[in-house]
């Protein structure tokens, strides 16, 4: 704010028996230039479509019962962990099963609160496909596998769940997605492309700056304290970062 | 009393409440419910990262001030269009005025400062306030670049068409709010001490008269020495003539 430059006006006023002079000055404000969203391509459907509760069977298919298959949850997601439109998204930090209720909640929260003229949203996960069986209440063990109770979508860590974009800044989209993170059965966070890149850079930097010569990779690969006897194959793969 | 002969092996019986299902599947989802197994715990402890001690001061390390500092550095880098215009204006003022003085301003009430500015205005001095960024931009790579060290803190510029240094120094000497740092007088950079010396100088005509007299003394001495004998002779002759004339008149009277 530049003082005593430009036109100046003043007026006096009395308060509490004392005279005060108020000097009005004009200043120069440096407004930031807003970003242009020329690269943004809007998809055909801007809003999230309804996910089916039960997968549609084709022809004479019967509904199959599936084993627990925890490998669907285990480890990091190596494929769908990036943003397609390079704008904003919701990323899972821990694994979990998303049921139809969770997906409906996401759909309603996003579709109701977004401005479809300026924004769009897309699913990054499949509709529920994995059958989860349940036995009736009070039933004893045995008598075969239970009946299919519901379907879920398994989500691994670092998976993108929902992506949003448009001619808007991050602060407009963030509250919509933040309200979803509190209601999901897994830990997640709202990201933009810059945050993802910075996280990668920070991890690399921390590795370089760390003075400790002992890393998990080093201990495991060198079988320190004969740890290979009690380590599992996934510990050797992911160095205890994921279960 | 228990002796070795009394001891015998007893089959440990595990009550039903202690039997827990172990399906053999790992607990992937959900938070950990207890401390990790001792061997894993040891590994996790050993692998904790170690960083070098931060040599920065508390103020430099503060993350809240980091953003402020970065913004400040960004703003201080280049002047924007308006600031560039102001810089040209300052340079014009420096060129056109015979006297440009830089004062350090102590924080004071607007009322007191206004009265000071009014007093200076009545004496023919105009007061200006600019940001240091603009002042530096105005003066950098110009003939006034030696003024740069002055533009660090709260500054006030005073300009005048005539180089009325004495009046300015007298008016601002007793002020606690303004402290003279230096400036430009007649295209010459002067420090605060230089200003004081300039103020104590006698007026220009007097100084010119002094210079003339000094120059004259040298030549005057030579002419005086050269004509001293002639002058003495003519003086003696005059005295002799006078004496003779006085003797004749006395004789005639008597």
Coordinates of C-alpha atoms in Angstrom, one line a residue:
Chain A
X1 CA 0.0 0.0 0.0
X2 CA 1.7 3.2 -1.1
X3 CA 1.4 6.1 1.3
X4 CA 1.0 9.8 0.5
X5 CA 0.9 9.1 -3.3
X6 CA -2.0 10.0 -5.5
X7 CA -5.1 11.9 -4.5
X8 CA -5.8 12.2 -0.8
X9 CA -8.9 13.1 1.0
X10 CA -9.3 13.6 4.7
X11 CA -12.1 14.3 7.1
X12 CA -12.1 15.0 10.8
X13 CA -14.4 13.5 13.4
X14 CA -14.8 13.8 17.1
X15 CA -14.9 10.8 19.4
X16 CA -14.7 10.9 23.2
X17 CA -14.0 14.6 23.3
X18 CA -10.9 14.2 21.0
X19 CA -10.7 15.3 17.4
X20 CA -9.3 12.8 15.0
X21 CA -8.3 13.2 11.4
X22 CA -8.9 10.3 9.0
X23 CA -6.7 10.3 5.9
X24 CA -8.1 8.3 3.0
X25 CA -5.4 7.0 0.7
X26 CA -5.6 5.1 -2.5
X27 CA -3.3 2.2 -3.2
X28 CA -2.3 -0.4 -5.8
X29 CA -3.5 -3.9 -5.4
X30 CA -1.8 -6.7 -7.3
X31 CA -4.6 -9.1 -8.2
X32 CA -3.5 -12.6 -9.3
X33 CA -4.4 -13.6 -12.8
X34 CA -6.9 -16.5 -12.6
X35 CA -5.9 -19.7 -14.5
X36 CA -7.4 -20.4 -17.9
X37 CA -8.7 -23.9 -18.3
X38 CA -8.1 -24.2 -22.1
X39 CA -6.8 -27.8 -21.9
X40 CA -9.9 -29.2 -20.1
X41 CA -12.0 -31.6 -22.1
X42 CA -15.4 -32.3 -20.8
X43 CA -16.7 -35.9 -21.1
X44 CA -20.1 -36.7 -22.6
X45 CA -21.8 -37.3 -19.4
X46 CA -20.8 -34.8 -16.7
X47 CA -22.5 -36.4 -13.8
X48 CA -21.9 -39.7 -12.0
X49 CA -24.2 -42.5 -13.4
X50 CA -26.1 -44.9 -11.1
X51 CA -24.2 -48.0 -10.1
X52 CA -26.2 -51.2 -10.2
X53 CA -26.6 -53.0 -7.0
X54 CA -26.4 -56.5 -8.5
X55 CA -24.4 -57.2 -11.7
X56 CA -26.6 -58.0 -14.7
X57 CA -26.4 -61.7 -15.8
X58 CA -26.2 -62.5 -19.5
X59 CA -28.1 -65.4 -21.0
X60 CA -28.2 -68.4 -18.8
X61 CA -25.5 -67.4 -16.3
X62 CA -26.2 -68.2 -12.7
X63 CA -24.9 -66.1 -9.9
X64 CA -21.6 -67.5 -8.7
X65 CA -20.3 -67.6 -5.2
X66 CA -16.8 -66.4 -4.8
X67 CA -14.1 -67.1 -2.2
X68 CA -12.9 -64.3 0.1
X69 CA -10.0 -63.5 -2.3
X70 CA -8.2 -61.0 -0.1
X71 CA -5.7 -60.5 -2.8
X72 CA -8.3 -58.1 -4.3
X73 CA -7.6 -55.8 -1.4
X74 CA -4.0 -56.6 -0.7
X75 CA -1.1 -54.3 -1.6
X76 CA -1.0 -51.0 -3.6
X77 CA -2.9 -50.3 -6.8
X78 CA -0.3 -50.0 -9.5
X79 CA -2.7 -49.3 -12.5
X80 CA -5.5 -46.9 -11.4
X81 CA -3.6 -44.7 -9.1
X82 CA -3.3 -41.7 -11.4
X83 CA -5.6 -39.0 -12.5
X84 CA -6.9 -39.3 -16.0
X85 CA -7.9 -35.7 -16.5
X86 CA -5.0 -34.4 -14.4
X87 CA -7.2 -32.3 -12.2
X88 CA -8.9 -33.4 -9.0
X89 CA -9.9 -36.7 -7.4
X90 CA -10.5 -38.8 -4.4
X91 CA -7.8 -41.4 -3.6
X92 CA -8.0 -44.3 -1.2
X93 CA -5.2 -44.6 1.3
X94 CA -6.2 -47.9 2.8
X95 CA -8.0 -50.9 1.2
X96 CA -11.7 -51.7 1.7
X97 CA -14.9 -52.9 0.2
X98 CA -17.3 -50.3 -1.2
X99 CA -20.9 -51.4 -1.1
X100 CA -23.8 -50.1 -3.2
X101 CA -24.8 -47.8 -0.3
X102 CA -21.4 -46.1 -0.3
X103 CA -21.5 -45.6 -4.1
X104 CA -25.0 -44.1 -3.9
X105 CA -23.8 -41.8 -1.2
X106 CA -20.9 -40.7 -3.4
X107 CA -23.1 -40.2 -6.4
X108 CA -25.7 -38.2 -4.5
X109 CA -23.2 -36.0 -2.7
X110 CA -21.3 -35.2 -5.9
X111 CA -24.3 -34.8 -8.3
X112 CA -26.2 -32.6 -5.9
X113 CA -23.4 -30.2 -5.0
X114 CA -21.6 -29.9 -8.3
X115 CA -22.4 -27.3 -11.0
X116 CA -22.6 -29.3 -14.2
X117 CA -22.1 -26.3 -16.4
X118 CA -18.6 -25.8 -15.0
X119 CA -17.6 -29.2 -13.6
X120 CA -17.8 -32.9 -14.4
X121 CA -17.3 -36.1 -12.4
X122 CA -16.4 -39.6 -13.5
X123 CA -16.3 -43.0 -11.7
X124 CA -12.9 -44.6 -11.5
X125 CA -14.1 -47.9 -10.0
X126 CA -16.4 -50.7 -11.3
X127 CA -19.9 -51.3 -10.1
X128 CA -20.2 -53.9 -7.4
X129 CA -19.2 -57.3 -8.8
X130 CA -17.8 -59.4 -5.9
X131 CA -20.4 -61.5 -4.2
X132 CA -20.3 -61.6 -0.4
X133 CA -22.1 -64.5 1.2
X134 CA -23.8 -64.7 4.6
X135 CA -25.3 -67.5 6.6
X136 CA -28.5 -66.9 8.4
X137 CA -28.4 -65.6 12.0
X138 CA -27.9 -68.3 14.6
X139 CA -27.0 -71.0 12.1
X140 CA -24.4 -73.5 13.1
X141 CA -21.2 -74.3 11.2
X142 CA -21.5 -76.6 8.2
X143 CA -24.3 -77.1 5.7
X144 CA -22.4 -75.6 2.8
X145 CA -21.5 -72.0 1.9
X146 CA -24.0 -69.3 2.7
X147 CA -26.2 -67.5 0.2
X148 CA -25.1 -64.3 -1.6
X149 CA -26.0 -61.4 0.6
X150 CA -24.7 -58.4 -1.4
X151 CA -22.1 -57.3 -3.9
X152 CA -19.1 -55.1 -3.3
X153 CA -16.3 -53.4 -5.1
X154 CA -12.9 -54.1 -3.7
X155 CA -10.6 -51.1 -3.6
X156 CA -6.9 -51.3 -3.0
X157 CA -4.7 -48.6 -1.4
X158 CA -3.8 -45.7 -3.7
X159 CA -6.8 -46.4 -6.0
X160 CA -8.7 -43.5 -7.5
X161 CA -12.3 -43.7 -6.6
X162 CA -13.9 -40.6 -8.2
X163 CA -12.4 -37.9 -10.4
X164 CA -13.7 -34.4 -10.9
X165 CA -12.7 -31.6 -13.2
X166 CA -13.8 -28.6 -15.1
X167 CA -13.2 -24.9 -15.4
X168 CA -12.9 -24.6 -11.6
X169 CA -10.2 -24.3 -9.1
X170 CA -9.4 -26.9 -6.5
X171 CA -11.0 -25.0 -3.6
X172 CA -14.4 -25.2 -5.3
X173 CA -14.2 -29.0 -5.7
X174 CA -12.5 -29.8 -2.4
X175 CA -15.4 -29.5 0.0
X176 CA -17.6 -31.7 -2.1
X177 CA -15.1 -34.5 -2.0
X178 CA -14.0 -33.9 1.6
X179 CA -17.6 -34.5 2.8
X180 CA -17.3 -38.0 1.2
X181 CA -14.1 -39.0 2.9
X182 CA -15.7 -38.9 6.3
X183 CA -18.3 -41.4 5.2
X184 CA -16.2 -44.1 3.5
X185 CA -15.2 -47.3 5.2
X186 CA -11.6 -46.7 4.2
X187 CA -9.2 -43.8 4.7
X188 CA -9.0 -41.5 1.7
X189 CA -7.9 -38.0 0.8
X190 CA -8.8 -35.4 -1.8
X191 CA -6.0 -34.8 -4.3
X192 CA -5.0 -32.7 -7.3
X193 CA -2.3 -33.4 -9.8
X194 CA 0.1 -31.0 -8.0
X195 CA -0.3 -32.8 -4.7
X196 CA 0.4 -36.2 -6.2
X197 CA 3.5 -35.0 -7.9
X198 CA 4.7 -33.3 -4.7
X199 CA 4.1 -36.4 -2.7
X200 CA 6.3 -38.4 -5.0
X201 CA 9.0 -35.7 -4.9
X202 CA 8.8 -35.6 -1.1
X203 CA 9.2 -39.4 -0.8
X204 CA 12.2 -39.3 -3.1
X205 CA 13.7 -36.4 -1.1
X206 CA 13.1 -38.1 2.2
X207 CA 14.9 -41.2 1.0
X208 CA 17.9 -39.1 -0.1
X209 CA 18.0 -37.0 3.1
X210 CA 17.6 -40.0 5.5
X211 CA 20.9 -40.6 7.3
X212 CA 19.9 -43.9 8.7
X213 CA 21.7 -46.6 6.7
X214 CA 19.1 -49.2 7.8
X215 CA 16.1 -49.3 5.6
X216 CA 13.4 -52.0 5.6
X217 CA 14.6 -53.0 2.1
X218 CA 18.2 -53.4 3.3
X219 CA 17.2 -55.4 6.4
X220 CA 14.9 -57.8 4.5
X221 CA 17.2 -58.3 1.4
X222 CA 20.2 -59.0 3.7
X223 CA 18.2 -61.3 6.0
X224 CA 19.2 -59.4 9.1
X225 CA 18.4 -61.3 12.3
X226 CA 17.2 -64.1 10.0
X227 CA 14.0 -62.2 9.3
X228 CA 13.3 -64.2 6.2
X229 CA 12.1 -67.1 8.4
X230 CA 9.2 -65.1 9.8
X231 CA 8.6 -62.7 6.9
X232 CA 5.8 -63.4 4.4
X233 CA 6.1 -63.1 0.6
X234 CA 4.2 -59.8 0.6
X235 CA 6.6 -58.3 3.3
X236 CA 9.5 -59.1 1.0
X237 CA 7.6 -57.6 -1.9
X238 CA 6.4 -54.4 -0.3
X239 CA 8.9 -54.1 2.6
X240 CA 6.2 -53.9 5.3
X241 CA 4.6 -50.8 3.7
X242 CA 1.3 -52.6 3.0
X243 CA -0.2 -55.6 4.8
Chain B
X1 CA 6.2 -78.6 51.3
X2 CA 6.9 -79.3 47.6
X3 CA 9.7 -81.7 46.9
X4 CA 10.9 -83.1 43.7
X5 CA 9.1 -86.3 44.3
X6 CA 5.8 -84.4 44.7
X7 CA 6.0 -82.8 41.3
X8 CA 4.3 -84.5 38.4
X9 CA 3.3 -83.4 34.9
X10 CA -0.2 -82.1 34.7
X11 CA -1.9 -81.8 31.3
X12 CA -2.7 -78.2 30.6
X13 CA -6.4 -77.8 30.0
X14 CA -7.5 -74.9 27.8
X15 CA -10.9 -73.6 28.7
X16 CA -13.5 -73.0 25.9
X17 CA -13.3 -69.2 26.5
X18 CA -9.6 -69.3 25.4
X19 CA -10.4 -71.0 22.1
X20 CA -10.4 -68.4 19.3
X21 CA -11.0 -69.0 15.6
X22 CA -7.9 -68.5 13.5
X23 CA -8.9 -68.7 9.8
X24 CA -5.4 -68.1 8.6
X25 CA -6.4 -64.9 6.7
X26 CA -4.6 -61.7 7.4
X27 CA -6.3 -58.6 8.8
X28 CA -5.9 -56.2 6.0
X29 CA -8.7 -53.6 6.5
X30 CA -9.0 -51.9 9.8
X31 CA -6.6 -50.2 12.2
X32 CA -4.0 -52.3 14.2
X33 CA -5.4 -53.3 17.5
X34 CA -2.2 -54.0 19.4
X35 CA 1.5 -53.5 19.3
X36 CA 3.4 -55.2 16.5
X37 CA 5.1 -58.5 17.2
X38 CA 8.5 -58.0 18.9
X39 CA 10.6 -58.9 15.9
X40 CA 8.6 -56.7 13.6
X41 CA 8.6 -54.0 16.2
X42 CA 12.4 -54.1 16.5
X43 CA 12.7 -53.7 12.7
X44 CA 10.2 -50.8 12.6
X45 CA 12.1 -49.0 15.3
X46 CA 15.5 -49.5 13.7
X47 CA 14.3 -48.3 10.4
X48 CA 13.0 -45.0 11.7
X49 CA 14.5 -42.2 9.6
X50 CA 17.4 -40.1 11.0
X51 CA 17.8 -36.5 9.7
X52 CA 20.7 -34.1 10.2
X53 CA 20.1 -31.3 12.7
X54 CA 18.6 -28.3 11.0
X55 CA 21.1 -25.5 11.0
X56 CA 18.4 -22.8 10.4
X57 CA 17.1 -20.5 13.0
X58 CA 13.6 -20.8 14.5
X59 CA 12.3 -18.0 12.3
X60 CA 13.7 -19.6 9.1
X61 CA 12.3 -23.0 10.1
X62 CA 8.8 -21.8 10.9
X63 CA 6.5 -23.1 8.1
X64 CA 4.0 -20.3 8.6
X65 CA 6.7 -17.7 7.9
X66 CA 8.0 -19.7 5.0
X67 CA 5.0 -18.9 2.9
X68 CA 5.1 -15.2 3.9
X69 CA 8.8 -15.1 3.1
X70 CA 8.3 -16.7 -0.3
X71 CA 5.5 -14.3 -1.2
X72 CA 7.6 -11.3 0.0
X73 CA 10.6 -12.5 -2.1
X74 CA 8.3 -12.9 -5.1
X75 CA 6.9 -9.4 -4.7
X76 CA 10.3 -7.9 -4.2
X77 CA 11.8 -9.4 -7.4
X78 CA 10.4 -7.2 -10.2
X79 CA 8.3 -4.1 -10.1
X80 CA 5.0 -4.1 -11.8
X81 CA 3.8 -1.5 -14.4
X82 CA 2.7 1.1 -11.8
X83 CA 5.8 0.7 -9.8
X84 CA 7.9 1.1 -12.9
X85 CA 6.0 4.3 -13.7
X86 CA 6.7 5.6 -10.2
X87 CA 10.3 4.8 -10.5
X88 CA 10.6 7.0 -13.6
X89 CA 8.8 9.8 -11.7
X90 CA 11.3 9.5 -8.9
X91 CA 14.2 9.7 -11.3
X92 CA 12.7 12.8 -12.9
X93 CA 12.3 14.5 -9.5
X94 CA 15.9 13.7 -8.6
X95 CA 17.1 15.2 -11.9
X96 CA 14.9 18.3 -11.7
X97 CA 15.5 19.2 -8.1
X98 CA 18.7 20.8 -6.9
X99 CA 18.2 19.3 -3.5
X100 CA 17.0 15.8 -2.7
X101 CA 17.4 14.6 0.8
X102 CA 16.6 11.1 2.2
X103 CA 15.3 11.0 5.8
X104 CA 14.7 8.0 8.0
X105 CA 11.2 8.2 9.5
X106 CA 10.5 7.1 13.0
X107 CA 6.8 5.9 13.4
X108 CA 4.8 8.8 14.5
X109 CA 1.2 9.9 14.6
X110 CA -0.3 11.2 11.4
X111 CA -1.1 14.4 13.1
X112 CA 2.6 15.1 14.1
X113 CA 3.9 14.1 10.7
X114 CA 1.4 16.3 9.0
X115 CA 2.6 19.3 10.9
X116 CA 6.2 18.5 10.0
X117 CA 5.3 18.2 6.3
X118 CA 3.4 21.5 6.5
X119 CA 6.3 23.3 8.0
X120 CA 8.6 22.0 5.3
X121 CA 6.1 22.8 2.6
X122 CA 5.9 26.4 3.8
X123 CA 9.7 26.6 3.5
X124 CA 9.5 25.4 -0.1
X125 CA 10.3 21.7 0.4
X126 CA 8.1 18.9 -0.9
X127 CA 7.8 15.6 0.9
X128 CA 7.4 12.2 -0.7
X129 CA 7.0 8.7 0.5
X130 CA 7.7 5.7 -1.6
X131 CA 8.3 2.0 -1.0
X132 CA 11.9 0.8 -1.0
X133 CA 11.2 -1.5 -3.9
X134 CA 10.2 1.5 -6.1
X135 CA 13.1 3.6 -4.9
X136 CA 15.6 0.9 -5.6
X137 CA 14.2 0.4 -9.1
X138 CA 14.4 4.1 -9.7
X139 CA 18.0 4.5 -8.7
X140 CA 19.6 1.2 -9.9
X141 CA 22.0 1.5 -12.9
X142 CA 21.8 5.2 -12.8
X143 CA 24.2 7.9 -11.7
X144 CA 22.4 7.9 -8.3
X145 CA 23.1 4.2 -7.7
X146 CA 25.1 5.0 -4.6
X147 CA 21.9 6.0 -2.8
X148 CA 20.9 2.3 -2.7
X149 CA 22.3 1.6 0.8
X150 CA 19.9 4.3 2.2
X151 CA 16.8 2.6 0.9
X152 CA 16.4 -0.1 3.6
X153 CA 14.0 1.0 6.2
X154 CA 11.2 3.6 6.6
X155 CA 12.2 6.4 4.2
X156 CA 11.0 9.9 3.3
X157 CA 12.3 12.0 0.4
X158 CA 12.4 15.8 0.5
X159 CA 12.9 17.7 -2.7
X160 CA 13.5 21.4 -3.4
X161 CA 14.2 23.4 -6.6
X162 CA 16.9 25.6 -4.9
X163 CA 19.7 24.0 -2.9
X164 CA 18.4 25.4 0.4
X165 CA 20.4 23.1 2.5
X166 CA 20.9 25.4 5.5
X167 CA 17.1 25.9 5.9
X168 CA 16.4 22.2 5.6
X169 CA 19.1 21.2 8.1
X170 CA 18.0 23.8 10.6
X171 CA 14.3 22.8 10.4
X172 CA 15.0 19.1 10.7
X173 CA 17.9 19.1 13.2
X174 CA 15.7 19.2 16.3
X175 CA 13.1 16.8 15.0
X176 CA 13.0 13.3 16.6
X177 CA 10.8 11.9 13.9
X178 CA 13.0 12.5 10.9
X179 CA 16.7 11.7 10.8
X180 CA 18.8 12.9 7.8
X181 CA 20.6 10.1 6.0
X182 CA 22.0 11.8 3.0
X183 CA 21.1 13.0 -0.4
X184 CA 21.9 14.8 -3.6
X185 CA 22.8 18.5 -3.7
X186 CA 23.6 20.2 -7.0
X187 CA 24.3 16.8 -8.7
X188 CA 26.6 15.8 -5.9
X189 CA 26.0 13.0 -3.4
X190 CA 26.4 14.0 0.2
X191 CA 26.2 12.2 3.4
X192 CA 24.5 13.6 6.6
X193 CA 27.9 15.1 7.6
X194 CA 28.3 16.6 4.2
X195 CA 24.9 18.2 4.6
X196 CA 26.0 19.7 7.9
X197 CA 29.2 21.1 6.4
X198 CA 27.3 22.5 3.5
X199 CA 24.8 24.2 5.9
X200 CA 27.7 25.9 7.8
X201 CA 29.2 27.3 4.6
X202 CA 28.9 31.1 4.2
X203 CA 26.8 32.5 1.3
X204 CA 28.1 32.1 -2.2
X205 CA 28.9 35.8 -2.8
X206 CA 30.9 36.0 0.3
X207 CA 32.8 32.9 -0.6
X208 CA 33.5 34.3 -4.1
X209 CA 34.7 37.6 -2.6
X210 CA 37.0 35.6 -0.3
X211 CA 38.3 33.7 -3.3
X212 CA 38.9 36.9 -5.2
X213 CA 40.8 38.4 -2.2
X214 CA 42.9 35.3 -1.8
X215 CA 43.8 35.4 -5.5
X216 CA 44.5 39.1 -5.3
X217 CA 46.8 38.7 -2.3
X218 CA 49.3 36.7 -4.3
X219 CA 49.5 39.1 -7.2
X220 CA 49.1 42.1 -4.9
X221 CA 52.2 41.0 -3.0
X222 CA 54.3 40.8 -6.1
X223 CA 53.2 44.3 -7.3
X224 CA 53.7 45.7 -3.8
X225 CA 57.3 44.3 -3.7
X226 CA 58.1 45.5 -7.2
X227 CA 56.8 49.0 -6.6
X228 CA 57.9 49.4 -2.9
X229 CA 61.1 51.3 -3.7
X230 CA 59.3 53.7 -6.0
X231 CA 56.6 54.2 -3.5
X232 CA 59.1 54.9 -0.7
X233 CA 61.0 57.3 -2.9
X234 CA 57.9 59.2 -3.9
X235 CA 56.7 59.3 -0.3
X236 CA 60.1 60.7 0.9
X237 CA 60.1 63.3 -1.9
X238 CA 56.6 64.4 -0.9
X239 CA 57.6 64.7 2.7
X240 CA 60.7 66.7 1.8
X241 CA 58.6 69.0 -0.4
X242 CA 56.1 69.5 2.4
X243 CA 58.9 70.2 4.9
X244 CA 60.5 72.8 2.6
X245 CA 57.2 74.5 2.0
X246 CA 56.5 74.7 5.7
X247 CA 60.0 76.2 6.4
X248 CA 59.5 78.9 3.8
X249 CA 56.2 80.0 5.1
X250 CA 57.5 80.2 8.7
X251 CA 60.4 82.4 7.4
X252 CA 58.1 84.8 5.5
X253 CA 55.7 85.1 8.5
X254 CA 58.6 86.1 10.8

